[in-house]
């Protein structure tokens, strides 16, 4: 290390922050973006400033961190880059496309930071992990054809490094990497496997919905349920996290050969948006039977949320909230019970808050077709578009509720309402016993 080695670094992309961590240099990162913390939770330990992402980052905010190096990667916001350069701050701009670029960028960062050997070690470990998957993938037989997208509207094929990871896992990428494509053109290539990792969407790509919206039901991947969402940061962050993405791809292509890693989700069996009335009837009967066999209210609620979540593709969050009996009179509070779906920040909801509070207070089912237009709405996931809440009554008094969120607007029809109120009734009757 020389006296000129940067001591105060601002990282504007998760890949740069992750590489700094891999090099053991996180303590020199004085500021990063909130997205950096998604892939590198240690970055949010409270010791560094969180700046806006590089698309919108305020040059002033960056200057305030007094860096002697700013590391950014494509896409840049040109005005911000201009401001940084004008302020005389050293700027390292990366634009990786291939795996070689990713390795070279790690080397460059390590070189600039005065730790070239550590850079080589990070790259060596990544290469070794890739070779390991390559040798473990079966080579005989036809290679599975794979399409992977980094964005859904419009459909944008993933970057060249993803195509290379797919090749390492024994697959063949069917599109031009990075190209904007149409649903029809992808359908024509008849991929055996479909992967989706939308930038910024985490693991929340609505697989069932894109299949039905794009008319992809006849694609071999869909007919065989070979449709997966891989957590965005594992494929779209050009750094060591790509190895996690590779492991996910390897499992999707050869489930027998590799254990299922974190960060990959497979499409559910229902591929259509709305289910048949007959299915509601079957579900209603099935859930009544479950209730008659339940050994506790908790177990019944768990069975209901699990069954509803798996049977109805557009029920994206299903959970019970029950009034806390401890403080029922003084501070009536709804407490989150069994649920399926994304973790919610709302584990306790006072009766005067949210759609949830309103439904129990009014003792009525509430259906909200567009949550963004309802001032009462408490957000659980940014993807939620509509919600239904049905109270659970014990001897005529609302004691809790069944709450369902959907990523589709106006998802809940009269059939849904009947089904959900039936489930709430099953729990109420159980509690009355
Ligand atoms: N949306 C609810 C809060 C609960 S979460 O959606 C799981 C409400 O507005 O009360």
Short mmCIF file of C-alpha atoms and ligand atoms in Angstrom, two decimals:
data_model
loop_
_atom_site.label_atom_id
_atom_site.label_comp_id
_atom_site.label_asym_id
_atom_site.label_seq_id
_atom_site.Cartn_x
_atom_site.Cartn_y
_atom_site.Cartn_z
CA UNK A 1 0.00 0.00 0.00
CA UNK A 2 1.32 3.46 -0.88
CA UNK A 3 0.44 6.79 0.76
CA UNK A 4 -1.80 7.40 -2.26
CA UNK A 5 -4.01 4.37 -1.71
CA UNK A 6 -7.62 5.59 -1.38
CA UNK A 7 -8.78 5.60 2.21
CA UNK A 8 -12.26 7.00 1.71
CA UNK A 9 -14.25 5.22 -0.98
CA UNK A 10 -17.85 5.77 -2.09
CA UNK A 11 -19.44 2.74 -3.78
CA UNK A 12 -22.43 3.48 -5.98
CA UNK A 13 -23.21 -0.12 -6.94
CA UNK A 14 -23.68 -3.27 -4.87
CA UNK A 15 -21.01 -5.04 -6.94
CA UNK A 16 -18.36 -2.54 -5.84
CA UNK A 17 -19.38 -2.75 -2.19
CA UNK A 18 -19.38 -6.54 -2.31
CA UNK A 19 -15.94 -6.62 -3.90
CA UNK A 20 -14.60 -4.22 -1.27
CA UNK A 21 -15.98 -6.60 1.38
CA UNK A 22 -14.41 -9.60 -0.34
CA UNK A 23 -11.10 -7.74 -0.28
CA UNK A 24 -11.51 -7.10 3.44
CA UNK A 25 -11.75 -3.34 2.82
CA UNK A 26 -15.29 -2.53 3.90
CA UNK A 27 -13.90 -0.19 6.56
CA UNK A 28 -12.66 2.09 3.78
CA UNK A 29 -16.14 2.41 2.27
CA UNK A 30 -17.43 5.68 3.73
CA UNK A 31 -20.68 5.67 1.79
CA UNK A 32 -22.72 3.25 -0.32
CA UNK A 33 -26.32 2.92 -1.54
CA UNK A 34 -29.21 1.18 0.15
CA UNK A 35 -29.09 -1.52 -2.55
CA UNK A 36 -25.56 -2.34 -1.45
CA UNK A 37 -26.94 -3.43 1.92
CA UNK A 38 -29.25 -5.93 0.16
CA UNK A 39 -26.29 -7.99 -1.05
CA UNK A 40 -23.88 -7.03 1.68
CA UNK A 41 -25.82 -6.57 4.95
CA UNK A 42 -22.58 -5.74 6.80
CA UNK A 43 -22.52 -2.49 4.82
CA UNK A 44 -25.51 -1.23 6.80
CA UNK A 45 -23.82 -1.45 10.20
CA UNK A 46 -24.44 2.23 10.84
CA UNK A 47 -20.84 3.29 10.33
CA UNK A 48 -21.26 4.63 6.80
CA UNK A 49 -23.44 7.07 4.98
CA UNK A 50 -26.16 5.70 2.70
CA UNK A 51 -26.40 7.77 -0.49
CA UNK A 52 -28.99 7.66 -3.25
CA UNK A 53 -28.30 5.08 -5.94
CA UNK A 54 -26.11 5.96 -8.87
CA UNK A 55 -29.02 6.72 -11.18
CA UNK A 56 -30.11 9.62 -9.05
CA UNK A 57 -27.31 10.16 -6.58
CA UNK A 58 -26.83 13.70 -5.63
CA UNK A 59 -23.31 14.79 -6.42
CA UNK A 60 -23.46 17.01 -3.33
CA UNK A 61 -24.25 14.02 -1.15
CA UNK A 62 -21.24 12.19 -2.54
CA UNK A 63 -18.93 15.18 -2.14
CA UNK A 64 -20.06 15.51 1.47
CA UNK A 65 -18.62 12.07 2.18
CA UNK A 66 -15.23 13.52 1.15
CA UNK A 67 -14.11 10.50 -0.82
CA UNK A 68 -10.81 10.14 -2.60
CA UNK A 69 -12.34 7.52 -4.87
CA UNK A 70 -15.85 6.92 -6.22
CA UNK A 71 -16.55 3.50 -7.75
CA UNK A 72 -19.57 3.17 -10.01
CA UNK A 73 -20.80 0.79 -12.65
CA UNK A 74 -23.23 1.08 -15.58
CA UNK A 75 -25.83 2.46 -15.98
CA UNK A 76 -24.49 5.87 -14.94
CA UNK A 77 -26.41 9.04 -14.44
CA UNK A 78 -24.35 11.28 -16.66
CA UNK A 79 -25.10 14.52 -14.82
CA UNK A 80 -23.98 13.03 -11.52
CA UNK A 81 -20.80 11.64 -13.06
CA UNK A 82 -20.12 15.09 -14.57
CA UNK A 83 -20.57 16.71 -11.16
CA UNK A 84 -18.24 14.22 -9.48
CA UNK A 85 -15.57 14.76 -12.13
CA UNK A 86 -15.99 18.54 -11.93
CA UNK A 87 -15.51 18.36 -8.17
CA UNK A 88 -12.15 16.76 -8.88
CA UNK A 89 -12.94 13.45 -7.24
CA UNK A 90 -11.18 10.39 -8.66
CA UNK A 91 -13.78 8.23 -10.46
CA UNK A 92 -13.57 4.56 -11.36
CA UNK A 93 -16.31 3.63 -13.82
CA UNK A 94 -16.91 -0.03 -14.55
CA UNK A 95 -19.00 -1.55 -17.34
CA UNK A 96 -18.73 -5.34 -17.16
CA UNK A 97 -20.48 -7.55 -19.68
CA UNK A 98 -18.74 -10.90 -19.52
CA UNK A 99 -17.36 -13.02 -16.68
CA UNK A 100 -13.86 -11.99 -17.79
CA UNK A 101 -14.90 -8.36 -17.34
CA UNK A 102 -16.18 -9.15 -13.85
CA UNK A 103 -12.86 -10.81 -12.93
CA UNK A 104 -10.90 -7.94 -14.47
CA UNK A 105 -12.93 -5.38 -12.52
CA UNK A 106 -12.21 -7.19 -9.25
CA UNK A 107 -8.52 -7.12 -10.17
CA UNK A 108 -8.70 -3.43 -11.02
CA UNK A 109 -10.41 -2.52 -7.72
CA UNK A 110 -7.89 -4.64 -5.80
CA UNK A 111 -5.02 -2.99 -7.70
CA UNK A 112 -6.26 0.54 -7.07
CA UNK A 113 -6.75 -0.32 -3.40
CA UNK A 114 -3.21 -1.69 -3.16
CA UNK A 115 -4.20 -5.32 -2.46
CA UNK A 116 -3.63 -7.07 -5.83
CA UNK A 117 -3.01 -10.48 -4.22
CA UNK A 118 -6.34 -10.38 -2.46
CA UNK A 119 -8.04 -9.57 -5.77
CA UNK A 120 -6.40 -12.58 -7.37
CA UNK A 121 -7.59 -14.77 -4.50
CA UNK A 122 -11.22 -13.61 -4.90
CA UNK A 123 -11.11 -14.31 -8.63
CA UNK A 124 -9.41 -17.67 -8.07
CA UNK A 125 -12.18 -18.76 -5.68
CA UNK A 126 -14.85 -17.71 -8.15
CA UNK A 127 -13.17 -19.57 -11.02
CA UNK A 128 -12.80 -22.65 -8.85
CA UNK A 129 -16.50 -22.60 -7.92
CA UNK A 130 -17.47 -22.26 -11.60
CA UNK A 131 -15.16 -25.12 -12.63
CA UNK A 132 -16.60 -27.23 -9.85
CA UNK A 133 -20.16 -26.79 -11.16
CA UNK A 134 -18.95 -27.35 -14.73
CA UNK A 135 -17.41 -30.72 -13.86
CA UNK A 136 -20.40 -31.85 -11.81
CA UNK A 137 -22.98 -31.13 -14.54
CA UNK A 138 -23.91 -34.10 -16.69
CA UNK A 139 -22.49 -33.65 -20.20
CA UNK A 140 -24.33 -36.41 -22.00
CA UNK A 141 -27.64 -35.94 -23.77
CA UNK A 142 -29.22 -32.79 -25.14
CA UNK A 143 -28.32 -29.53 -23.42
CA UNK A 144 -31.38 -27.88 -21.86
CA UNK A 145 -32.20 -24.60 -23.63
CA UNK A 146 -32.67 -21.73 -21.20
CA UNK A 147 -34.04 -18.20 -21.33
CA UNK A 148 -33.28 -15.83 -18.48
CA UNK A 149 -34.62 -12.29 -18.19
CA UNK A 150 -33.38 -9.35 -16.16
CA UNK A 151 -36.50 -7.26 -16.73
CA UNK A 152 -40.12 -8.05 -17.56
CA UNK A 153 -41.69 -4.98 -19.14
CA UNK A 154 -40.24 -4.89 -21.75
CA UNK A 155 -38.62 -8.31 -21.61
CA UNK A 156 -34.85 -7.85 -21.49
CA UNK A 157 -32.58 -10.89 -21.71
CA UNK A 158 -29.98 -11.23 -18.95
CA UNK A 159 -26.39 -10.08 -19.35
CA UNK A 160 -23.64 -12.07 -21.12
CA UNK A 161 -22.20 -13.19 -17.76
CA UNK A 162 -25.53 -14.94 -17.02
CA UNK A 163 -25.37 -16.69 -20.39
CA UNK A 164 -21.88 -17.87 -19.43
CA UNK A 165 -23.07 -19.14 -16.04
CA UNK A 166 -25.87 -21.03 -17.80
CA UNK A 167 -23.30 -22.57 -20.15
CA UNK A 168 -21.14 -23.54 -17.16
CA UNK A 169 -24.19 -25.30 -15.70
CA UNK A 170 -24.58 -27.27 -18.93
CA UNK A 171 -27.36 -25.21 -20.48
CA UNK A 172 -27.68 -23.20 -23.65
CA UNK A 173 -28.91 -19.60 -23.59
CA UNK A 174 -31.51 -19.11 -26.31
CA UNK A 175 -31.38 -15.35 -26.74
CA UNK A 176 -28.96 -12.56 -27.40
CA UNK A 177 -27.79 -11.46 -23.93
CA UNK A 178 -28.90 -7.97 -22.95
CA UNK A 179 -31.33 -7.69 -25.88
CA UNK A 180 -34.90 -6.45 -25.61
CA UNK A 181 -37.07 -9.28 -26.90
CA UNK A 182 -40.76 -10.09 -27.34
CA UNK A 183 -42.79 -12.79 -25.60
CA UNK A 184 -43.53 -14.31 -29.03
CA UNK A 185 -39.88 -14.53 -30.08
CA UNK A 186 -38.99 -16.32 -26.84
CA UNK A 187 -41.95 -18.70 -27.21
CA UNK A 188 -40.67 -19.61 -30.69
CA UNK A 189 -37.33 -20.74 -29.25
CA UNK A 190 -39.25 -23.26 -27.07
CA UNK A 191 -36.92 -23.06 -24.06
CA UNK A 192 -36.77 -26.04 -21.71
CA UNK A 193 -36.18 -23.76 -18.73
CA UNK A 194 -37.30 -20.19 -18.00
CA UNK A 195 -35.49 -18.10 -15.41
CA UNK A 196 -36.45 -14.63 -14.21
CA UNK A 197 -34.34 -12.28 -12.08
CA UNK A 198 -35.75 -8.80 -12.46
CA UNK A 199 -33.44 -5.98 -11.40
CA UNK A 200 -34.54 -4.67 -8.05
CA UNK A 201 -37.34 -7.23 -7.64
CA UNK A 202 -35.52 -9.50 -5.20
CA UNK A 203 -37.26 -12.88 -5.42
CA UNK A 204 -40.68 -11.46 -6.18
CA UNK A 205 -41.14 -11.99 -9.92
CA UNK A 206 -44.81 -13.07 -10.35
CA UNK A 207 -44.06 -16.21 -12.36
CA UNK A 208 -47.64 -17.45 -12.67
CA UNK A 209 -48.80 -14.07 -13.90
CA UNK A 210 -46.14 -13.53 -16.54
CA UNK A 211 -46.83 -16.96 -17.99
CA UNK A 212 -50.54 -16.24 -18.40
CA UNK A 213 -50.07 -12.64 -19.55
CA UNK A 214 -47.54 -13.63 -22.19
CA UNK A 215 -49.47 -16.65 -23.39
CA UNK A 216 -46.57 -18.91 -22.59
CA UNK A 217 -48.66 -21.90 -21.46
CA UNK A 218 -47.48 -24.11 -24.34
CA UNK A 219 -43.75 -23.51 -23.90
CA UNK A 220 -42.01 -26.76 -22.82
CA UNK A 221 -40.58 -24.99 -19.75
CA UNK A 222 -44.09 -24.08 -18.60
CA UNK A 223 -45.67 -27.43 -19.43
CA UNK A 224 -42.95 -29.09 -17.34
CA UNK A 225 -43.03 -26.45 -14.56
CA UNK A 226 -39.40 -25.57 -15.27
CA UNK A 227 -39.96 -21.87 -14.52
CA UNK A 228 -37.95 -20.28 -11.74
CA UNK A 229 -37.36 -16.95 -10.09
CA UNK A 230 -33.77 -16.44 -8.97
CA UNK A 231 -33.10 -13.65 -6.47
CA UNK A 232 -32.11 -10.63 -8.48
CA UNK A 233 -28.92 -9.87 -6.56
CA UNK A 234 -27.53 -13.35 -7.32
CA UNK A 235 -27.55 -12.78 -11.07
CA UNK A 236 -27.48 -9.01 -11.55
CA UNK A 237 -24.63 -8.06 -9.23
CA UNK A 238 -21.37 -8.61 -11.13
CA UNK A 239 -19.28 -9.76 -8.17
CA UNK A 240 -18.69 -12.91 -6.11
CA UNK A 241 -22.44 -13.18 -5.45
CA UNK A 242 -22.73 -14.60 -9.00
CA UNK A 243 -21.59 -17.93 -7.58
CA UNK A 244 -24.86 -18.06 -5.61
CA UNK A 245 -26.65 -17.44 -8.91
CA UNK A 246 -24.67 -20.21 -10.58
CA UNK A 247 -25.64 -22.66 -7.82
CA UNK A 248 -29.29 -21.71 -8.31
CA UNK A 249 -29.05 -22.23 -12.08
CA UNK A 250 -27.27 -25.56 -11.59
CA UNK A 251 -30.07 -26.77 -9.30
CA UNK A 252 -32.78 -25.60 -11.73
CA UNK A 253 -31.11 -27.47 -14.61
CA UNK A 254 -30.05 -30.60 -12.70
CA UNK A 255 -32.11 -30.89 -9.49
CA UNK A 256 -30.85 -34.43 -8.88
CA UNK A 257 -27.21 -33.38 -9.03
CA UNK A 258 -27.23 -30.31 -6.78
CA UNK A 259 -28.89 -29.41 -3.49
CA UNK A 260 -31.48 -26.61 -3.64
CA UNK A 261 -29.69 -23.41 -2.66
CA UNK A 262 -31.23 -20.27 -1.17
CA UNK A 263 -32.66 -17.69 -3.53
CA UNK A 264 -34.57 -19.75 -6.08
CA UNK A 265 -38.31 -20.35 -6.33
CA UNK A 266 -40.21 -22.58 -8.74
CA UNK A 267 -43.54 -21.75 -10.39
CA UNK A 268 -46.64 -23.10 -8.73
CA UNK A 269 -48.77 -25.68 -10.48
CA UNK A 270 -51.70 -23.35 -11.25
CA UNK A 271 -50.77 -21.23 -14.20
CA UNK A 272 -53.93 -19.33 -14.84
CA UNK A 273 -54.90 -16.11 -13.16
CA UNK A 274 -58.42 -16.97 -12.08
CA UNK A 275 -59.33 -20.38 -10.83
CA UNK A 276 -62.47 -22.25 -11.85
CA UNK A 277 -65.60 -22.04 -9.71
CA UNK A 278 -65.30 -25.82 -9.29
CA UNK A 279 -61.90 -25.27 -7.66
CA UNK A 280 -63.43 -22.88 -5.11
CA UNK A 281 -66.02 -25.53 -4.29
CA UNK A 282 -63.37 -28.24 -3.92
CA UNK A 283 -61.27 -25.94 -1.72
CA UNK A 284 -64.26 -25.04 0.44
CA UNK A 285 -65.03 -28.72 1.05
CA UNK A 286 -61.39 -29.59 1.61
CA UNK A 287 -60.90 -26.79 4.15
CA UNK A 288 -64.07 -27.76 6.03
CA UNK A 289 -62.64 -31.26 6.35
CA UNK A 290 -59.36 -29.83 7.61
CA UNK A 291 -61.27 -27.85 10.24
CA UNK A 292 -63.09 -30.93 11.46
CA UNK A 293 -59.74 -32.69 11.98
CA UNK A 294 -57.81 -29.74 13.45
CA UNK A 295 -56.15 -30.24 16.83
CA UNK A 296 -55.77 -26.54 17.63
CA UNK A 297 -56.85 -23.18 16.26
CA UNK A 298 -53.23 -22.40 15.46
CA UNK A 299 -52.89 -25.58 13.42
CA UNK A 300 -56.16 -24.88 11.59
CA UNK A 301 -55.06 -21.34 10.72
CA UNK A 302 -51.70 -22.66 9.51
CA UNK A 303 -53.39 -25.28 7.33
CA UNK A 304 -55.75 -22.66 5.85
CA UNK A 305 -53.03 -20.13 4.93
CA UNK A 306 -50.83 -22.82 3.45
CA UNK A 307 -53.62 -24.39 1.40
CA UNK A 308 -54.94 -21.04 0.12
CA UNK A 309 -51.44 -19.77 -0.68
CA UNK A 310 -50.60 -22.83 -2.72
CA UNK A 311 -53.98 -23.32 -4.42
CA UNK A 312 -54.67 -19.80 -5.65
CA UNK A 313 -51.84 -18.27 -7.69
CA UNK A 314 -52.87 -14.68 -7.13
CA UNK A 315 -53.10 -14.96 -3.32
CA UNK A 316 -49.57 -13.65 -2.79
CA UNK A 317 -49.76 -13.07 0.97
CA UNK A 318 -52.22 -14.95 3.19
CA UNK A 319 -52.30 -14.56 6.95
CA UNK A 320 -54.33 -14.29 10.11
CA UNK A 321 -54.27 -11.41 12.55
CA UNK A 322 -55.90 -12.09 15.92
CA UNK A 323 -56.77 -9.68 18.75
CA UNK A 324 -54.36 -9.97 21.65
CA UNK A 325 -56.56 -11.25 24.53
CA UNK A 326 -54.14 -9.78 27.11
CA UNK A 327 -54.93 -6.18 26.29
CA UNK A 328 -58.28 -6.60 24.61
CA UNK A 329 -59.96 -3.79 26.54
CA UNK A 330 -57.28 -1.17 27.08
CA UNK A 331 -55.10 -1.30 23.96
CA UNK A 332 -56.79 -3.60 21.47
CA UNK A 333 -54.06 -4.82 19.16
CA UNK A 334 -54.10 -7.27 16.26
CA UNK A 335 -51.19 -9.69 16.35
CA UNK A 336 -49.86 -11.49 13.29
CA UNK A 337 -50.61 -15.21 13.40
CA UNK A 338 -49.83 -17.96 10.84
CA UNK A 339 -49.09 -16.57 7.38
CA UNK A 340 -47.46 -17.41 4.06
CA UNK A 341 -45.74 -14.84 1.85
CA UNK A 342 -43.17 -12.12 2.30
CA UNK A 343 -42.26 -11.08 5.81
CA UNK A 344 -44.37 -8.12 6.84
CA UNK A 345 -43.26 -5.22 9.03
CA UNK A 346 -46.80 -5.15 10.48
CA UNK A 347 -46.62 -7.78 13.20
CA UNK A 348 -48.90 -5.71 15.46
CA UNK A 349 -51.69 -3.51 14.11
CA UNK A 350 -53.73 -1.24 16.41
CA UNK A 351 -57.48 -1.32 15.74
CA UNK A 352 -57.47 2.23 14.43
CA UNK A 353 -54.92 1.49 11.73
CA UNK A 354 -54.83 -0.21 8.34
CA UNK A 355 -57.44 -2.07 6.37
CA UNK A 356 -56.90 -4.74 9.00
CA UNK A 357 -57.89 -2.49 11.87
CA UNK A 358 -60.87 -1.18 9.91
CA UNK A 359 -62.28 -4.64 9.09
CA UNK A 360 -62.27 -5.79 12.73
CA UNK A 361 -63.59 -2.45 14.01
CA UNK A 362 -66.46 -2.48 11.53
CA UNK A 363 -66.99 -6.23 11.83
CA UNK A 364 -67.17 -6.39 8.04
CA UNK A 365 -65.27 -7.85 5.14
CA UNK A 366 -63.33 -5.16 3.29
CA UNK A 367 -62.24 -5.56 -0.32
CA UNK A 368 -59.79 -2.96 -1.68
CA UNK A 369 -59.29 -3.13 -5.46
CA UNK A 370 -56.49 -0.57 -5.53
CA UNK A 371 -54.55 -0.29 -2.28
CA UNK A 372 -52.67 2.81 -3.46
CA UNK A 373 -55.96 4.71 -3.52
CA UNK A 374 -56.95 3.76 0.04
CA UNK A 375 -55.50 6.07 2.70
CA UNK A 376 -56.01 3.42 5.40
CA UNK A 377 -53.72 0.95 3.67
CA UNK A 378 -50.54 -0.16 5.51
CA UNK A 379 -48.02 -1.44 2.97
CA UNK A 380 -46.49 -4.88 3.44
CA UNK A 381 -44.97 -5.32 -0.03
CA UNK A 382 -44.57 -2.76 -2.80
CA UNK A 383 -46.04 -5.31 -5.17
CA UNK A 384 -49.39 -5.55 -3.43
CA UNK A 385 -52.15 -4.10 -5.60
CA UNK A 386 -55.35 -5.32 -3.97
CA UNK A 387 -56.39 -6.74 -0.61
CA UNK A 388 -59.27 -8.50 1.11
CA UNK A 389 -59.80 -8.78 4.86
CA UNK A 390 -62.56 -10.95 6.39
CA UNK A 391 -63.21 -10.82 10.16
CA UNK A 392 -63.26 -13.94 12.31
CA UNK A 393 -66.29 -13.86 14.66
CA UNK A 394 -66.70 -15.67 17.95
CA UNK A 395 -70.30 -15.47 19.20
CA UNK A 396 -70.88 -12.46 16.98
CA UNK A 397 -67.81 -10.53 18.15
CA UNK A 398 -64.89 -9.91 15.76
CA UNK A 399 -61.77 -11.40 17.36
CA UNK A 400 -59.42 -11.38 14.41
CA UNK A 401 -59.31 -11.73 10.65
CA UNK A 402 -58.02 -13.44 7.56
CA UNK A 403 -56.03 -11.01 5.38
CA UNK A 404 -55.04 -11.70 1.76
CA UNK A 405 -52.90 -9.51 -0.52
CA UNK A 406 -52.57 -9.89 -4.27
CA UNK A 407 -50.02 -8.54 -6.69
CA UNK A 408 -52.88 -8.17 -9.20
CA UNK A 409 -55.21 -5.18 -9.07
CA UNK A 410 -58.90 -5.99 -8.36
CA UNK A 411 -57.98 -9.62 -7.80
CA UNK A 412 -60.86 -10.53 -5.51
CA UNK A 413 -64.19 -11.57 -6.98
CA UNK A 414 -67.39 -12.68 -5.26
CA UNK A 415 -66.05 -16.26 -5.43
CA UNK A 416 -62.92 -15.21 -3.54
CA UNK A 417 -64.96 -13.40 -0.95
CA UNK A 418 -67.15 -16.45 -0.35
CA UNK A 419 -64.10 -18.69 0.01
CA UNK A 420 -62.27 -16.34 2.36
CA UNK A 421 -65.31 -15.66 4.54
CA UNK A 422 -65.85 -19.42 4.71
CA UNK A 423 -62.27 -19.86 6.00
CA UNK A 424 -62.73 -17.09 8.58
CA UNK A 425 -65.95 -18.80 9.71
CA UNK A 426 -64.19 -22.14 10.11
CA UNK A 427 -61.73 -20.55 12.53
CA UNK A 428 -64.50 -18.70 14.39
CA UNK A 429 -66.51 -21.90 14.85
CA UNK A 430 -63.41 -23.73 16.02
CA UNK A 431 -62.72 -21.04 18.62
CA UNK A 432 -66.32 -21.18 19.83
CA UNK A 433 -65.98 -24.87 20.66
N1 LIG B 1 -52.24 -4.15 4.39
C1 LIG B 1 -52.66 -4.37 5.75
C2 LIG B 1 -51.52 -4.62 6.66
C3 LIG B 1 -51.13 -6.04 6.75
S1 LIG B 1 -50.05 -6.54 5.54
O1 LIG B 1 -50.69 -6.33 4.25
C4 LIG B 1 -49.69 -8.13 5.66
C5 LIG B 1 -53.46 -3.18 6.22
O2 LIG B 1 -53.53 -2.18 5.55
O3 LIG B 1 -54.00 -3.25 7.32
#
